[in-house]
PDB file of C-alpha atoms in Angstrom:
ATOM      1  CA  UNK A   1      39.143 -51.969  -6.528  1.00 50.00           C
ATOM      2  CA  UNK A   2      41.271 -50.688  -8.814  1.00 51.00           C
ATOM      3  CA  UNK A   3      42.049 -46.433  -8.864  1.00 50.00           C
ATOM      4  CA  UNK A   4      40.607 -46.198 -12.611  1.00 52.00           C
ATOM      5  CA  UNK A   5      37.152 -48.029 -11.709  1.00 51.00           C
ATOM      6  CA  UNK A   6      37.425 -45.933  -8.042  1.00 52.00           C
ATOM      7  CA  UNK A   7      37.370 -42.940 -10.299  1.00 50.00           C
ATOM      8  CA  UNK A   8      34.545 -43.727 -12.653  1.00 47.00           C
ATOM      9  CA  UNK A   9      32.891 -44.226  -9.462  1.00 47.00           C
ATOM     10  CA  UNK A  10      33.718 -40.871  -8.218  1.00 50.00           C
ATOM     11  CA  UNK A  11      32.679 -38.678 -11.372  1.00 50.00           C
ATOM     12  CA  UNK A  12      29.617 -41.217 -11.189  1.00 48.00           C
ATOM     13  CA  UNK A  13      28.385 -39.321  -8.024  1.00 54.00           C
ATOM     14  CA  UNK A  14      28.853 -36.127  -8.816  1.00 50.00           C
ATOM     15  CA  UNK A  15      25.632 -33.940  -9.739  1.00 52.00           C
ATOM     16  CA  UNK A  16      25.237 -33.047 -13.132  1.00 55.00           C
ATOM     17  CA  UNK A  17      26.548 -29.398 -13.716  1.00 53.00           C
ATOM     18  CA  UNK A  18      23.551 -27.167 -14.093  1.00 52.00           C
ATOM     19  CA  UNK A  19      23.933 -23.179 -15.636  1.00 53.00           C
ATOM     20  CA  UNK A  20      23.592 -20.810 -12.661  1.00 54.00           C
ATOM     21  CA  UNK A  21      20.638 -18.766 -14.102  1.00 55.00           C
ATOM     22  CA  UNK A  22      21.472 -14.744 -14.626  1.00 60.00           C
ATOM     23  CA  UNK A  23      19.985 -11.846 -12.266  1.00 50.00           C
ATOM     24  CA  UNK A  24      17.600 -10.048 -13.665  1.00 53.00           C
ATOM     25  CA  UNK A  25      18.873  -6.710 -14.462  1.00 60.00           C
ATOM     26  CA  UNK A  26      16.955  -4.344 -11.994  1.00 64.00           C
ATOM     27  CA  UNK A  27      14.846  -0.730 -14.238  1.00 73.00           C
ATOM     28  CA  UNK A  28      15.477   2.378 -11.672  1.00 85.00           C
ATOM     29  CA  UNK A  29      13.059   4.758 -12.277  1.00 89.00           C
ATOM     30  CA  UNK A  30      13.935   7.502 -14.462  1.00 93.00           C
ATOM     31  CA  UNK A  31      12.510  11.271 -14.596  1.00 94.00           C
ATOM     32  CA  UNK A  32       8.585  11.067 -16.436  1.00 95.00           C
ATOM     33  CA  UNK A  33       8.901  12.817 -19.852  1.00 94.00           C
ATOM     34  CA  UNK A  34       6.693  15.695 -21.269  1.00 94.00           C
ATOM     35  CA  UNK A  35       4.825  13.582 -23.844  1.00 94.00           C
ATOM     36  CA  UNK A  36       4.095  10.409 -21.570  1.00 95.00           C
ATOM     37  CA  UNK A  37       2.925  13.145 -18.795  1.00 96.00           C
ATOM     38  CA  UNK A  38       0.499  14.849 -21.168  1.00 94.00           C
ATOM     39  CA  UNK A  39      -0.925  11.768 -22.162  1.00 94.00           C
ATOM     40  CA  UNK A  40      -1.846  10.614 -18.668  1.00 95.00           C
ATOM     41  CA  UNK A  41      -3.566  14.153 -18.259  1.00 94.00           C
ATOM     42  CA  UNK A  42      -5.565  13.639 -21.502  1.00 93.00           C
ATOM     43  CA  UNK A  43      -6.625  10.706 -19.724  1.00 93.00           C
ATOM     44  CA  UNK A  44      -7.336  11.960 -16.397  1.00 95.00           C
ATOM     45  CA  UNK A  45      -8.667  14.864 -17.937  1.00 93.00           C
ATOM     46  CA  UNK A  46     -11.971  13.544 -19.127  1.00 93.00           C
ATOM     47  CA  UNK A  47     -12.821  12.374 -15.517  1.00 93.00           C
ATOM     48  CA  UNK A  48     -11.625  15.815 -14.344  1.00 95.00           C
ATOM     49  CA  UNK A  49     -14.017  17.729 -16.480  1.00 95.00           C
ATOM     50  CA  UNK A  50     -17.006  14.797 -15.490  1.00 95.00           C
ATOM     51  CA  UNK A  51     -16.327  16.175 -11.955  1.00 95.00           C
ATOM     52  CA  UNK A  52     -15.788  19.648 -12.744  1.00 95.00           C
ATOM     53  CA  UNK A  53     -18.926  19.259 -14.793  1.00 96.00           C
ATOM     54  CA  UNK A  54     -21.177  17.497 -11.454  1.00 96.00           C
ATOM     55  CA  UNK A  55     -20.049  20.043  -9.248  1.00 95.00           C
ATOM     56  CA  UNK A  56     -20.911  22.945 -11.419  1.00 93.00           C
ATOM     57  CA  UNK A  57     -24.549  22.114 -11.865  1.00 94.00           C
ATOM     58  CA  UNK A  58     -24.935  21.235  -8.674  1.00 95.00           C
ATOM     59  CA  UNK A  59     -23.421  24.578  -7.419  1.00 93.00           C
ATOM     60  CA  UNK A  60     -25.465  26.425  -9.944  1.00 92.00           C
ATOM     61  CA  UNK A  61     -28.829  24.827  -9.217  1.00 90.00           C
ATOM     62  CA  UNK A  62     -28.032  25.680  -5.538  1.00 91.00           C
ATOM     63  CA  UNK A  63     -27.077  29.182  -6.743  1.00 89.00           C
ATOM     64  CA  UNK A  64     -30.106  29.424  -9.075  1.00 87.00           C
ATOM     65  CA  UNK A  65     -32.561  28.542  -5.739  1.00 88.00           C
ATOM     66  CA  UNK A  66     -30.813  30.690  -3.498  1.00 87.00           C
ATOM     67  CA  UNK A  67     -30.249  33.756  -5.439  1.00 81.00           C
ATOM     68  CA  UNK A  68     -32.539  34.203  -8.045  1.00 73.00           C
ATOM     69  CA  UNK A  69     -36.380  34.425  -8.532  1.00 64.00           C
ATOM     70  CA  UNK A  70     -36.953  31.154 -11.674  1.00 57.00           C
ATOM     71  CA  UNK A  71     -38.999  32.267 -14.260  1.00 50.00           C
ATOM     72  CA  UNK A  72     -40.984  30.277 -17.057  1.00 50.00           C
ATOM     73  CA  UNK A  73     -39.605  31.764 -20.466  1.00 48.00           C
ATOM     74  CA  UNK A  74     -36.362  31.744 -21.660  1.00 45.00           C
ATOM     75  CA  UNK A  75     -36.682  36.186 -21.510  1.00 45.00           C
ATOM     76  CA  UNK A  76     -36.490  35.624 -18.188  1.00 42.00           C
ATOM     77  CA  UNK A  77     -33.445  33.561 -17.621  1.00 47.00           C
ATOM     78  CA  UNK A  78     -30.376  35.617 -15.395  1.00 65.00           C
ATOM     79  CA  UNK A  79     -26.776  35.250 -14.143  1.00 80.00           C
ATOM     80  CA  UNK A  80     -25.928  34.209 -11.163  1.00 83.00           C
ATOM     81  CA  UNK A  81     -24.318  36.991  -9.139  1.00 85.00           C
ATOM     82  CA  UNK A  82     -20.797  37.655  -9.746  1.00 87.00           C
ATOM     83  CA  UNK A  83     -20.041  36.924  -5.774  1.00 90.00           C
ATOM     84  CA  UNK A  84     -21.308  33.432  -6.082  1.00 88.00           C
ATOM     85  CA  UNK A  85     -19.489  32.947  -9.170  1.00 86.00           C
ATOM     86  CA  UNK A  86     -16.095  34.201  -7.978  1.00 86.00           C
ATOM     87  CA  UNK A  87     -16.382  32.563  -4.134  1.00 90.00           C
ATOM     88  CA  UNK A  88     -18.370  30.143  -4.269  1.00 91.00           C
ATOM     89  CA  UNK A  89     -18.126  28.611  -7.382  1.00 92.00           C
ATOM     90  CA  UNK A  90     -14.354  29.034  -8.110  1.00 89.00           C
ATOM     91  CA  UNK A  91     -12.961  27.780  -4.836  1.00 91.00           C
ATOM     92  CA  UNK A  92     -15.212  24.787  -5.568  1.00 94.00           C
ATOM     93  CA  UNK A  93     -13.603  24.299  -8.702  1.00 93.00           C
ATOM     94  CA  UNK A  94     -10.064  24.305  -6.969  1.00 88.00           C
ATOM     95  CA  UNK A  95     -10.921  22.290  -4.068  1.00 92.00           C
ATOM     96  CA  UNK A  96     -12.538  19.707  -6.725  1.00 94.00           C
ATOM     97  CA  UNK A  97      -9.079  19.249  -8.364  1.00 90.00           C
ATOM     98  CA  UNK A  98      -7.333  19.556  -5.184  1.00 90.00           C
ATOM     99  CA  UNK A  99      -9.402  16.511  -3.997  1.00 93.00           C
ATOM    100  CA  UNK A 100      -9.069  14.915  -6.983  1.00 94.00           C
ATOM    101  CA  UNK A 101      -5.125  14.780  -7.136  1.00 94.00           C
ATOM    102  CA  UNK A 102      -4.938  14.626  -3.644  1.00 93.00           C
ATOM    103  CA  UNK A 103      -6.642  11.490  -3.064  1.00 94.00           C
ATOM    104  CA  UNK A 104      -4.663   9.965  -6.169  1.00 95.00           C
ATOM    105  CA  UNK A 105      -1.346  10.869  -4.377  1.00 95.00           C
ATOM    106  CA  UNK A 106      -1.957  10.355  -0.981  1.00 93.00           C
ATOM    107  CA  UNK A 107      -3.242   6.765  -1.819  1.00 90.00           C
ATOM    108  CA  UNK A 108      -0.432   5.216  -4.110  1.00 92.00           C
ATOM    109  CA  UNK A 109       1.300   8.331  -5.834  1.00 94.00           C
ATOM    110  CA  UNK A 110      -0.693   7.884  -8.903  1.00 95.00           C
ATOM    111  CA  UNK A 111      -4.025   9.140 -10.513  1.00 95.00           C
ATOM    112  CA  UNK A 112      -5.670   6.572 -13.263  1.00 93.00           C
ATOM    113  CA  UNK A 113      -4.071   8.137 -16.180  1.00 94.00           C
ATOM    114  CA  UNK A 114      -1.167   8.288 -14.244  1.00 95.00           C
ATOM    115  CA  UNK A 115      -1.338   4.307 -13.592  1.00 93.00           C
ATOM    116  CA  UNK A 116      -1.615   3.889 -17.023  1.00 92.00           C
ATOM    117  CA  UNK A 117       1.560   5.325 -18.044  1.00 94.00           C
ATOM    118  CA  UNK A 118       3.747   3.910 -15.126  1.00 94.00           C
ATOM    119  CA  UNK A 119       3.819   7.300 -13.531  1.00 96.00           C
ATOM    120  CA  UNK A 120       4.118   7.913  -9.886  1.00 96.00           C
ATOM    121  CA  UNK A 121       4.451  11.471  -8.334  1.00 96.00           C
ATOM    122  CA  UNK A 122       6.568  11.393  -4.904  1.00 96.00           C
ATOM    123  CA  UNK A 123       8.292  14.109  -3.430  1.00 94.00           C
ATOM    124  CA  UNK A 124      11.856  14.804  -3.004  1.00 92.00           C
ATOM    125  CA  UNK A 125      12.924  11.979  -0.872  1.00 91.00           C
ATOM    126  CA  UNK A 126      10.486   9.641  -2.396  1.00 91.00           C
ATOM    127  CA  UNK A 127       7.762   9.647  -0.047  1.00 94.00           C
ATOM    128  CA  UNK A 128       4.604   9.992  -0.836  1.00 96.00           C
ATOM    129  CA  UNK A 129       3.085  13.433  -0.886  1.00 96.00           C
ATOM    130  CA  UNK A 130       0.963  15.094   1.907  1.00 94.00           C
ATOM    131  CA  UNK A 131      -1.840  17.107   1.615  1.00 93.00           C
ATOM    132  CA  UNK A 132       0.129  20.290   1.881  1.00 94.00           C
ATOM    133  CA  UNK A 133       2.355  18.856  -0.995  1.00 95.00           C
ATOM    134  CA  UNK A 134      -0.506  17.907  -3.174  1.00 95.00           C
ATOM    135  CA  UNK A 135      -1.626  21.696  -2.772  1.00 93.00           C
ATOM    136  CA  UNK A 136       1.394  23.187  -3.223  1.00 95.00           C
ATOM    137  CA  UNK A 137       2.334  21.473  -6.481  1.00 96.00           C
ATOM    138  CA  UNK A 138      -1.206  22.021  -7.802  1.00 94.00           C
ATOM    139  CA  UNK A 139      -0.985  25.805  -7.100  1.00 93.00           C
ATOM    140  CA  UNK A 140       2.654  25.885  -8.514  1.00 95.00           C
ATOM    141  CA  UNK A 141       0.672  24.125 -12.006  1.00 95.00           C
ATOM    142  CA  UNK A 142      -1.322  26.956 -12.023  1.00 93.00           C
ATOM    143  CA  UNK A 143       1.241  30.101 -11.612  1.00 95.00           C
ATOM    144  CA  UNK A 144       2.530  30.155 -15.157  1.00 96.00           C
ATOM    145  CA  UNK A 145      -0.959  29.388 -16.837  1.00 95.00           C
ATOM    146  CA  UNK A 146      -1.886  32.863 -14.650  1.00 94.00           C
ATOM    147  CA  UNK A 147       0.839  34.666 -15.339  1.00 95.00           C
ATOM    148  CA  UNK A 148       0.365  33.867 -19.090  1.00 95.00           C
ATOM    149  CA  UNK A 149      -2.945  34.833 -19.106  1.00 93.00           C
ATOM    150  CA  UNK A 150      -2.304  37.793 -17.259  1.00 93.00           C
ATOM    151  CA  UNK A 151       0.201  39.315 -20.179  1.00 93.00           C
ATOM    152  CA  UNK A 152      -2.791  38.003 -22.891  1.00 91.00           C
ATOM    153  CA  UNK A 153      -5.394  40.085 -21.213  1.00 89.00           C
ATOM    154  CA  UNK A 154      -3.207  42.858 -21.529  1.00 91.00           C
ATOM    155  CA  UNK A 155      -2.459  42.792 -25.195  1.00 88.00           C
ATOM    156  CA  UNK A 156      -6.418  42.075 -26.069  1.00 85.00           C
ATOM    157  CA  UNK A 157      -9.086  41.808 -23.316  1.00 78.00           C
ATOM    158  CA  UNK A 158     -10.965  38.871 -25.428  1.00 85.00           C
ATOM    159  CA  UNK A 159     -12.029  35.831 -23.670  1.00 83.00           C
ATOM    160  CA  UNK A 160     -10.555  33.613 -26.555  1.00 89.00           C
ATOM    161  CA  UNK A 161      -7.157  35.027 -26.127  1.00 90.00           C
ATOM    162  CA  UNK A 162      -7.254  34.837 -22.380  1.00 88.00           C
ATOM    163  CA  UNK A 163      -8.051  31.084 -22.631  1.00 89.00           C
ATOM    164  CA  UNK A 164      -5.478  30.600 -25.114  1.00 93.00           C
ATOM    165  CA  UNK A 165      -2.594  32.476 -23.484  1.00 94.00           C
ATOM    166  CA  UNK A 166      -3.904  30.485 -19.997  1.00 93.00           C
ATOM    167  CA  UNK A 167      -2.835  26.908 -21.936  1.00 94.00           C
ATOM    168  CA  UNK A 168       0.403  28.571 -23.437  1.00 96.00           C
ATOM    169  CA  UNK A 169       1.272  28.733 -19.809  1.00 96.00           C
ATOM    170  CA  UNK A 170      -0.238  25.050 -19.093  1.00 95.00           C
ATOM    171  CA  UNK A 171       2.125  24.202 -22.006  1.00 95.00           C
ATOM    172  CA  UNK A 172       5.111  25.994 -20.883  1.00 96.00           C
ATOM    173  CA  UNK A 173       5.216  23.919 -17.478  1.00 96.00           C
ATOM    174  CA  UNK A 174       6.109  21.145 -19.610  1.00 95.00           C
ATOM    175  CA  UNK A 175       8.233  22.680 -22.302  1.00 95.00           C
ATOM    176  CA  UNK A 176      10.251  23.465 -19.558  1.00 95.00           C
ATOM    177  CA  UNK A 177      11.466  19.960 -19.150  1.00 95.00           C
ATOM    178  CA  UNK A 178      13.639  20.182 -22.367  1.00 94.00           C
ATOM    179  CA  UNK A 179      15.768  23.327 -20.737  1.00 94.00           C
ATOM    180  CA  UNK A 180      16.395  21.772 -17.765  1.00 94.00           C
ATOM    181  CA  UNK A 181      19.274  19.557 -16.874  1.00 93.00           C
ATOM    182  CA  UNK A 182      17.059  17.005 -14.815  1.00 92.00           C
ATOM    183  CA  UNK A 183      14.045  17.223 -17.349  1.00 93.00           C
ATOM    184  CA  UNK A 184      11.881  18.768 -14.413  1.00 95.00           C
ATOM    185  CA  UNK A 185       8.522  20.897 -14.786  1.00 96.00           C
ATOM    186  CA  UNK A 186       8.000  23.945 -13.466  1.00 96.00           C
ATOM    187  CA  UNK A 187       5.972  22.304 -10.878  1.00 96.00           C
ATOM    188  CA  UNK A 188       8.237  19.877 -10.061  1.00 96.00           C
ATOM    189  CA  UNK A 189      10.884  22.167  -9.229  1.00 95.00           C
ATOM    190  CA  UNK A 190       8.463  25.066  -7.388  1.00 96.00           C
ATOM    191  CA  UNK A 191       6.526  22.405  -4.944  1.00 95.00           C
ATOM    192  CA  UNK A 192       9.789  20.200  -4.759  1.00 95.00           C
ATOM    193  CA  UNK A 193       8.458  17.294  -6.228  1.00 96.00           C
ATOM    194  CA  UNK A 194       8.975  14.871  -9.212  1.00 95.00           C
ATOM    195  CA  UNK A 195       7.015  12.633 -11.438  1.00 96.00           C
ATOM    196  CA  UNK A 196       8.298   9.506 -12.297  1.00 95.00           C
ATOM    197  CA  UNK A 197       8.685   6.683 -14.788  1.00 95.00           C
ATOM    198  CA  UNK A 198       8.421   3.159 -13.187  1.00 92.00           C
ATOM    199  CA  UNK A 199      10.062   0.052 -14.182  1.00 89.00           C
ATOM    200  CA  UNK A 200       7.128  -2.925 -14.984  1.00 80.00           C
ATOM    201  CA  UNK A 201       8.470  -5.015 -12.217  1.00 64.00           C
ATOM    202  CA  UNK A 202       8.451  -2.121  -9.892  1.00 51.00           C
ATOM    203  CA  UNK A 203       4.980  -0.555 -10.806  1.00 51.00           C
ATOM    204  CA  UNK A 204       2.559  -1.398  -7.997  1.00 50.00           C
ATOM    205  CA  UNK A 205      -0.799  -0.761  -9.312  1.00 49.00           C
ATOM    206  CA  UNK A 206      -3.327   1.733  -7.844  1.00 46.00           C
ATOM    207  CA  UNK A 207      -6.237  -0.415  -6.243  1.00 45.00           C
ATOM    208  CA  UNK A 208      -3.598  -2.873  -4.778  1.00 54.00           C
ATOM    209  CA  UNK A 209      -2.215  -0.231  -2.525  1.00 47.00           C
ATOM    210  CA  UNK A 210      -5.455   0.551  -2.011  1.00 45.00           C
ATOM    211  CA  UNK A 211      -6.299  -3.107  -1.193  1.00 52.00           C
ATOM    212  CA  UNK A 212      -3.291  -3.580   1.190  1.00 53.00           C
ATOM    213  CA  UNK A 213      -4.079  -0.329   3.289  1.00 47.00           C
ATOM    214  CA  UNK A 214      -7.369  -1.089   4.018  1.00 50.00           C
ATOM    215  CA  UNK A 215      -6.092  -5.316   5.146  1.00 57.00           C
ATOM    216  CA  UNK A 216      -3.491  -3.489   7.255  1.00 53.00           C
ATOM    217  CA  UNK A 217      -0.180  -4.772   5.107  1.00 49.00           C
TER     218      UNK A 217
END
C-alpha cells in the first residue's frame, strides 16, 4: 500500500471534529433591591392583612363573649377593654406575623411574594434563619416605623399622623439601601441578615423544598 493511500486511510478514521459546547456562565446572587423587595411585600401583604383580618375577629368575638354583656341595638354596642386590646390582641397581631414569616423562612428562605421575585432571606453565612432570627429581624422592621411614629405623636397627637409617620419609618428601612455601601436595610444590618436576588437556574421554588423535606431528600 502505498504512504499516500495509507494516509487517506488514516484521516478516513478519524472522528469528525465536533465544537466543544461553552459553560454556561454561572448568576451569583446579588444583594435584593428596594423596589423588587417592596413589591414582594405588596404581594405578601394582602395575605398578611387576610390573616391579620381572621385573627382579629376571632379575637374580638372571643373578647366580645368574655368581656362584655351583647346587646340588641346598635345604642348599645361597647369597646372592648383597653387590657384586651393592648395584651391580648396586640401580641396576637405580632405573633401572627411572626408565624407568618417564620414559617416562610424556616421552610425555604422565602415567603410567596418573596418566591415570586427570586428573593430568598438567609442569614449571614447563608443558612437559613432560625426562629430567633426570624424574630429578631421582624422586631428590627419594626424599630424605625416606632421610633418614627414616636417623634409624629409628638408634633400632633392625631391618629392620621401617627399612621403616617409609622410608614415613613416602614419606608425609611428601605431608603436606607441607597446610603449604604452593600445596599442593606436597616433590618438587614440590625438582625444580621440579608435578602437576596437569585439567579433562575439557582432559584429553588418554595413547595419543592417543601416537597423534598417531607420525602426525606
Amino acid at each position: 500500500m502505498s504512504k499516500s493511500s495509507s494516509k487517506a486511510a488514516n484521516k478516513a478514521k478519524l472522528p469528525p471534529k465536533t465544537s466543544m459546547p461553552r459553560a454556561p456562565e454561572i448568576e451569583e446572587p446579588t444583594i435584593a433591591k428596594p423596589s423588587t423587595r417592596m413589591a414582594a411585600i405588596l404581594y405578601d401583604g394582602m395575605l398578611i392583612l387576610a390573616l391579620l383580618f381572621l385573627v382579629g375577629t376571632l379575637l374580638t368575638v372571643i373578647g366580645t363573649l368574655m368581656t362584655m354583656e351583647t346587646g340588641s341595638e346598635s345604642s348599645q354596642a361597647q369597646s372592648l377593654p383597653t387590657w384586651y386590646q393592648n395584651f391580648i390582641m396586640t401580641p396576637s397581631f405580632i405573633l401572627t406575623l411572626v408565624g407568618f414569616y417564620g414559617i416562610f423562612w424556616r421552610r425555604g428562605g422565602q415567603t410567596l411574594g418573596m418566591q415570586t421575585w427570586r428573593l430568598k432571606t438567609v442569614n449571614n453565612s447563608g443558612h437559613l434563619l432560625t426562629w430567633g432570627q426570624s424574630f429578631k429581624r421582624i422586631l428590627a422592621a419594626f424599630i424605625m416605623p416606632l421610633i418614627f411614629g414616636i417623634i409624629g405623636s409628638v408634633i400632633d397627637g392625631s391618629r392620621a399622623i401617627l399612621l403616617t409617620s409609622a410608614f415613613l419609618g416602614f419606608i425609611f428601612n428601605y431608603a436606607f439601601c441607597f446610603f449604604n455601601p452593600r445596599g442593606l436595610a436597616v433590618q438587614d444590618m440590625l438582625s444580621n441578615t440579608i435578602t437576596l436576588k437569585m439567579p433562575k437556574t439557582e432559584n429553588e421554588g418554595l413547595w419543592r423544598v417543601i416537597r423534598n423535606r417531607k420525602q426525606g431528600k
